[in-house]
């Protein structure tokens, strides 16, 4: 749903995401999804479905570490940026678990020069600490065009 050509004009951004995927799915299919493209940078956007399917924060961290290990085995000097698990109206009951998972992944990223953490959470929450509805599609889960615009700008600032 993220229009990468619009969001990242002039970049050779490739969207290899697929609906319902979890981090371990991305790792399993990484050869086909990622490594064949020989990317200069990997922007990793997963984790929401993991928490929704009752993966624990520690499991999210372990799964992301397994992805990073696989990525760096094939592409050792390719930076990997993790986009934080986003809060959403549809999954607001999972926010505390998402926050714990995000904190673990952020701590991991801070210890490795080839990792980065892109924190989208502050952009998506309003002054009341709840998700800003205009940034979400009608399903309350996926981002709206305005939400993707915010995310795109943050990604560009983070990877520059």
XYZ file of N, CA and C in Angstrom:
480
model
N 0.816 -1.198 0.000
C 0.000 0.000 0.000
C 0.864 1.268 0.000
N 2.152 1.115 0.211
C 3.065 2.251 0.257
C 3.574 2.503 -1.150
N 3.237 3.630 -1.743
C 3.652 3.977 -3.096
C 5.080 4.514 -3.040
N 6.034 3.612 -3.229
C 7.440 3.997 -3.083
C 7.914 4.921 -4.192
N 7.392 4.774 -5.399
C 7.801 5.668 -6.492
C 7.418 7.109 -6.163
N 6.241 7.292 -5.589
C 5.801 8.631 -5.192
C 6.568 9.119 -3.966
N 6.787 8.236 -3.018
C 7.411 8.618 -1.754
C 8.908 8.856 -1.859
N 9.556 8.140 -2.774
C 11.008 8.219 -2.900
C 11.402 8.442 -4.357
N 11.002 9.559 -4.942
C 11.319 9.797 -6.357
C 12.834 9.860 -6.570
N 13.264 9.260 -7.642
C 14.690 9.274 -7.960
C 15.480 8.182 -7.274
N 14.880 7.480 -6.364
C 15.552 6.361 -5.697
C 15.041 5.062 -6.315
N 15.852 4.070 -6.281
C 15.447 2.767 -6.806
C 14.871 1.921 -5.674
N 13.850 2.451 -5.031
C 13.220 1.752 -3.917
C 12.344 0.621 -4.446
N 12.452 -0.529 -3.812
C 11.685 -1.701 -4.205
C 10.880 -2.167 -2.996
N 9.574 -2.276 -3.178
C 8.707 -2.745 -2.111
C 8.542 -4.247 -2.260
N 9.092 -4.992 -1.323
C 8.975 -6.448 -1.377
C 8.110 -6.973 -0.231
N 7.372 -6.079 0.393
C 6.500 -6.488 1.479
C 5.305 -7.282 0.967
N 4.735 -8.074 1.850
C 3.532 -8.816 1.483
C 2.616 -8.895 2.687
N 1.336 -8.859 2.425
C 0.324 -8.792 3.465
C 0.394 -9.933 4.455
N 0.258 -9.575 5.723
C 0.223 -10.577 6.784
C 1.573 -11.112 7.203
N 2.636 -10.602 6.615
C 3.964 -11.160 6.918
C 4.418 -10.818 8.325
N 5.198 -11.717 8.862
C 5.874 -11.519 10.135
C 7.373 -11.490 9.862
N 8.141 -11.049 10.833
C 9.580 -10.906 10.649
C 10.206 -12.216 10.186
N 9.822 -13.307 10.797
C 10.432 -14.593 10.419
C 10.062 -14.996 9.002
N 8.912 -14.540 8.489
C 8.560 -14.790 7.085
C 9.517 -14.039 6.161
N 9.802 -12.796 6.514
C 10.719 -11.992 5.704
C 12.102 -12.654 5.683
N 12.538 -13.143 6.819
C 13.834 -13.827 6.882
C 13.812 -15.080 6.007
N 12.754 -15.846 6.106
C 12.632 -17.084 5.325
C 12.703 -16.816 3.819
N 12.070 -15.742 3.374
C 12.016 -15.425 1.943
C 13.022 -14.345 1.533
N 13.994 -14.063 2.361
C 14.927 -12.950 2.115
C 15.701 -13.093 0.812
N 16.086 -14.306 0.453
C 16.810 -14.473 -0.821
C 15.991 -13.909 -1.978
N 14.746 -14.294 -2.023
C 13.864 -13.887 -3.111
C 13.425 -12.424 -2.975
N 13.141 -11.999 -1.748
C 12.584 -10.667 -1.529
C 13.616 -9.548 -1.538
N 14.793 -9.836 -0.993
C 15.744 -8.759 -0.722
C 17.088 -8.960 -1.405
N 17.726 -10.074 -1.134
C 19.115 -10.251 -1.552
C 19.300 -10.222 -3.062
N 18.320 -10.676 -3.827
C 18.430 -10.638 -5.290
C 18.540 -9.215 -5.818
N 18.081 -8.243 -5.049
C 18.118 -6.844 -5.477
C 19.453 -6.157 -5.159
N 20.302 -6.805 -4.361
C 21.585 -6.218 -3.958
C 21.404 -4.771 -3.480
N 20.595 -4.555 -2.454
C 20.299 -3.182 -2.015
C 21.500 -2.504 -1.357
N 21.516 -1.177 -1.465
C 22.516 -0.364 -0.768
C 22.109 -0.121 0.672
N 20.811 -0.204 0.930
C 20.243 -0.028 2.261
C 18.956 -0.843 2.330
N 18.685 -1.369 3.502
C 17.440 -2.105 3.735
C 16.633 -1.333 4.763
N 15.413 -0.968 4.389
C 14.484 -0.340 5.322
C 13.453 -1.409 5.656
N 13.460 -1.830 6.895
C 12.698 -2.988 7.355
C 11.446 -2.533 8.087
N 10.290 -2.922 7.562
C 9.018 -2.494 8.125
C 8.182 -3.736 8.406
N 8.317 -4.276 9.605
C 7.581 -5.477 10.020
C 7.539 -5.486 11.545
N 6.714 -6.355 12.078
C 6.622 -6.488 13.529
C 5.212 -6.339 14.050
N 4.411 -5.546 13.355
C 3.030 -5.316 13.773
C 2.249 -6.631 13.783
N 2.378 -7.396 12.709
C 1.667 -8.682 12.639
C 2.212 -9.681 13.650
N 3.492 -9.577 13.957
C 4.097 -10.469 14.946
C 3.412 -10.288 16.300
N 3.303 -9.032 16.731
C 2.665 -8.738 18.017
C 1.197 -9.149 17.978
N 0.542 -8.896 16.854
C -0.865 -9.254 16.725
C -1.081 -10.766 16.819
N -0.087 -11.543 16.399
C -0.214 -13.005 16.463
C 0.378 -13.572 17.753
N 0.545 -12.701 18.743
C 0.976 -13.079 20.102
C 2.452 -13.420 20.241
N 3.287 -12.949 19.303
C 4.731 -13.058 19.512
C 5.082 -12.086 20.636
N 6.005 -12.470 21.486
C 6.418 -11.616 22.598
C 7.464 -10.613 22.126
N 7.689 -9.546 22.899
C 8.764 -8.619 22.550
C 10.117 -9.325 22.399
N 10.419 -10.285 23.271
C 11.681 -11.015 23.152
C 11.744 -11.823 21.858
N 10.626 -12.374 21.433
C 10.596 -13.115 20.176
C 10.757 -12.178 18.985
N 10.146 -11.008 19.051
C 10.319 -10.011 17.989
C 11.798 -9.656 17.872
N 12.442 -9.405 19.000
C 13.866 -9.087 18.991
C 14.668 -10.240 18.397
N 14.427 -11.446 18.833
C 15.161 -12.612 18.315
C 14.926 -12.781 16.817
N 13.699 -12.572 16.375
C 13.392 -12.710 14.951
C 14.101 -11.626 14.138
N 14.121 -10.394 14.647
C 14.828 -9.330 13.930
C 16.329 -9.607 13.919
N 16.880 -10.084 15.011
C 18.304 -10.439 15.047
C 18.605 -11.513 14.011
N 17.733 -12.504 13.872
C 17.928 -13.554 12.865
C 17.907 -12.955 11.460
N 17.018 -11.976 11.239
C 16.998 -11.314 9.933
C 18.303 -10.569 9.684
N 18.746 -9.807 10.675
C 19.985 -9.035 10.527
C 21.166 -9.973 10.277
N 21.227 -11.067 11.007
C 22.314 -12.032 10.802
C 22.294 -12.562 9.367
N 21.112 -12.886 8.862
C 20.995 -13.375 7.482
C 21.379 -12.286 6.486
N 20.905 -11.070 6.731
C 21.212 -9.960 5.823
C 22.702 -9.676 5.790
N 23.321 -9.631 6.949
C 24.741 -9.286 6.998
C 25.646 -10.440 6.598
N 25.132 -11.653 6.601
C 25.897 -12.774 6.052
C 26.017 -12.628 4.534
N 24.983 -12.103 3.900
C 24.967 -11.924 2.445
C 25.426 -10.536 2.014
N 25.099 -9.532 2.815
C 25.381 -8.126 2.485
C 25.995 -7.460 3.708
N 27.261 -7.794 4.011
C 27.844 -7.401 5.302
C 27.925 -5.901 5.579
N 28.001 -5.082 4.578
C 28.139 -3.644 4.814
C 26.895 -2.882 4.345
N 25.773 -3.538 4.420
C 24.512 -2.906 4.044
C 23.775 -2.496 5.316
N 23.527 -1.207 5.481
C 22.777 -0.773 6.658
C 21.347 -1.305 6.625
N 20.847 -1.655 7.795
C 19.469 -2.109 7.962
C 18.796 -1.147 8.935
N 17.722 -0.526 8.481
C 16.950 0.394 9.313
C 15.620 -0.259 9.667
N 15.333 -0.327 10.944
C 14.083 -0.891 11.440
C 13.106 0.242 11.692
N 11.969 0.214 10.998
C 10.899 1.170 11.285
C 10.113 0.615 12.466
N 9.975 1.419 13.493
C 9.304 0.958 14.709
C 7.905 0.411 14.404
N 7.488 -0.500 15.245
C 6.135 -1.044 15.142
C 5.173 0.092 15.455
N 4.278 0.352 14.527
C 3.415 1.521 14.662
C 2.206 1.252 15.549
N 1.830 2.240 16.320
C 0.556 2.133 17.042
C -0.566 2.318 16.031
N -1.698 1.732 16.288
C -2.841 1.928 15.391
C -4.136 1.805 16.193
N -5.176 2.487 15.721
C -6.464 2.370 16.413
C -6.946 0.910 16.484
N -6.754 0.162 15.423
C -7.260 -1.213 15.371
C -6.548 -2.149 16.350
N -5.312 -1.827 16.660
C -4.530 -2.707 17.540
C -4.049 -1.959 18.791
N -4.827 -0.983 19.206
C -4.427 -0.165 20.347
C -4.222 -1.006 21.601
N -4.948 -2.075 21.760
C -4.804 -2.943 22.936
C -3.419 -3.579 22.999
N -2.708 -3.595 21.892
C -1.358 -4.185 21.826
C -0.257 -3.139 21.988
N -0.624 -1.885 22.227
C 0.361 -0.800 22.250
C 1.476 -1.026 23.278
N 1.137 -1.463 24.465
C 2.157 -1.682 25.500
C 3.159 -2.753 25.050
N 2.686 -3.823 24.463
C 3.569 -4.882 23.970
C 4.420 -4.371 22.811
N 3.817 -3.590 21.922
C 4.569 -2.988 20.823
C 5.692 -2.098 21.360
N 5.371 -1.318 22.387
C 6.354 -0.405 22.978
C 7.539 -1.184 23.546
N 7.269 -2.285 24.205
C 8.353 -3.118 24.753
C 9.207 -3.710 23.636
N 8.565 -4.205 22.593
C 9.315 -4.762 21.459
C 10.162 -3.675 20.801
N 9.578 -2.508 20.586
C 10.322 -1.399 19.987
C 11.542 -1.034 20.825
N 11.398 -0.997 22.133
C 12.516 -0.644 23.011
C 13.653 -1.663 22.886
N 13.306 -2.935 22.798
C 14.342 -3.973 22.658
C 15.071 -3.847 21.323
N 14.315 -3.636 20.256
C 14.939 -3.503 18.933
C 15.771 -2.232 18.868
N 15.272 -1.151 19.420
C 16.039 0.107 19.424
C 17.373 -0.076 20.148
N 17.358 -0.737 21.287
C 18.593 -0.977 22.041
C 19.578 -1.804 21.212
N 19.081 -2.796 20.512
C 19.943 -3.597 19.636
C 20.554 -2.725 18.537
N 19.733 -1.901 17.924
C 20.208 -1.048 16.833
C 21.265 -0.056 17.299
N 21.122 0.428 18.510
C 22.078 1.414 19.032
C 23.462 0.823 19.262
N 23.565 -0.496 19.309
C 24.842 -1.157 19.573
C 25.573 -1.598 18.308
N 25.016 -1.327 17.142
C 25.587 -1.825 15.892
C 25.616 -0.700 14.865
N 26.785 -0.390 14.366
C 26.928 0.715 13.417
C 26.187 0.484 12.101
N 25.831 -0.755 11.800
C 25.160 -1.080 10.549
C 23.640 -1.140 10.707
N 23.151 -0.772 11.894
C 21.719 -0.777 12.149
C 21.229 0.616 12.501
N 20.010 0.904 12.138
C 19.377 2.157 12.496
C 17.942 1.901 12.933
N 17.431 2.790 13.732
C 16.078 2.666 14.254
C 15.310 3.919 13.870
N 14.206 3.753 13.174
C 13.377 4.872 12.727
C 12.092 4.842 13.558
N 11.964 5.807 14.442
C 10.846 5.821 15.383
C 9.680 6.619 14.832
N 8.682 5.917 14.312
C 7.509 6.546 13.737
C 6.434 6.836 14.800
N 6.576 6.249 15.968
C 5.530 6.352 16.990
C 5.192 7.804 17.343
N 6.159 8.666 17.643
C 5.793 10.041 18.025
C 5.028 10.797 16.939
N 5.282 10.469 15.679
C 4.580 11.151 14.594
C 3.117 10.731 14.480
N 2.825 9.520 14.891
C 1.483 8.969 14.700
C 0.555 9.169 15.897
N 1.122 9.633 17.016
C 0.317 9.870 18.208
C 0.032 11.356 18.371
N -1.178 11.660 18.796
C -1.559 13.046 19.016
C -1.225 13.509 20.420
N -1.609 14.719 20.725
C -1.364 15.294 22.040
C -2.013 14.510 23.173
N -3.048 13.746 22.854
C -3.723 12.929 23.863
C -3.056 11.558 24.037
N -1.962 11.324 23.279
C -1.258 10.053 23.390
C -1.900 8.915 22.623
N -2.899 9.202 21.818
C -3.598 8.192 21.022
C -3.296 8.404 19.535
N -3.489 7.362 18.721
C -3.245 7.503 17.277
C -4.096 8.615 16.655
N -3.465 9.378 15.772
C -4.154 10.429 15.031
C -4.886 9.755 13.868
N -6.196 9.781 13.907
C -7.000 8.999 12.952
C -6.747 9.343 11.497
N -6.413 10.605 11.185
C -6.208 10.982 9.788
C -4.993 10.281 9.172
N -4.123 9.719 9.998
C -2.956 9.022 9.482
C -3.221 7.549 9.191
N -4.467 7.127 9.363
C -4.823 5.716 9.175
C -5.940 5.572 8.146
N -5.907 4.456 7.442
C -6.986 4.106 6.518
C -8.245 3.795 7.331
N -9.327 3.588 6.650
C -10.610 3.329 7.319
C -10.566 2.090 8.207
N -9.671 1.152 7.900
C -9.593 -0.071 8.714
C -8.932 0.169 10.071
N -8.359 1.366 10.275
C -7.714 1.683 11.549
C -6.407 0.954 11.769
N -5.929 0.258 10.768
C -4.697 -0.518 10.881
C -3.612 0.001 9.939
N -3.949 0.080 8.688
C -2.972 0.525 7.687
C -2.911 2.049 7.654
N -1.814 2.563 7.173
C -1.667 4.014 7.082
C -2.457 4.567 5.907
N -2.883 5.792 6.057
C -3.532 6.540 4.978
C -2.434 7.172 4.123
N -2.781 7.776 2.990
C -1.760 8.510 2.228
C -1.025 9.546 3.088
N -1.739 10.253 3.964
C -1.072 11.228 4.846
C -0.108 10.528 5.800
N -0.494 9.367 6.300
C 0.378 8.600 7.182
C 1.634 8.141 6.461
N 1.468 7.664 5.234
C 2.639 7.244 4.461
C 3.535 8.425 4.098
N 2.932 9.598 3.857
C 3.751 10.789 3.596
C 4.637 11.115 4.798
N 4.057 11.073 5.997
C 4.840 11.304 7.218
C 5.977 10.289 7.339
N 5.625 9.025 7.149
C 6.608 7.951 7.274
C 7.717 8.107 6.248
N 7.358 8.443 5.022
C 8.348 8.600 3.955
C 9.350 9.703 4.290
N 8.853 10.830 4.762
C 9.741 11.952 5.111
C 10.691 11.549 6.236
N 10.181 10.815 7.194
C 11.016 10.361 8.301
C 12.084 9.390 7.814
N 11.724 8.490 6.926
C 12.699 7.529 6.381
C 13.794 8.281 5.632
N 13.407 9.222 4.798
C 14.413 9.989 4.026
C 15.384 10.703 4.974
N 14.859 11.351 6.016
C 15.742 12.033 6.974
C 16.664 11.049 7.680
N 16.155 9.865 7.952
C 16.919 8.876 8.721
C 18.036 8.219 7.929
N 17.810 7.985 6.646
C 18.819 7.252 5.865
C 19.797 8.162 5.141
N 19.537 9.464 5.149
C 20.477 10.399 4.499
C 21.785 10.487 5.231
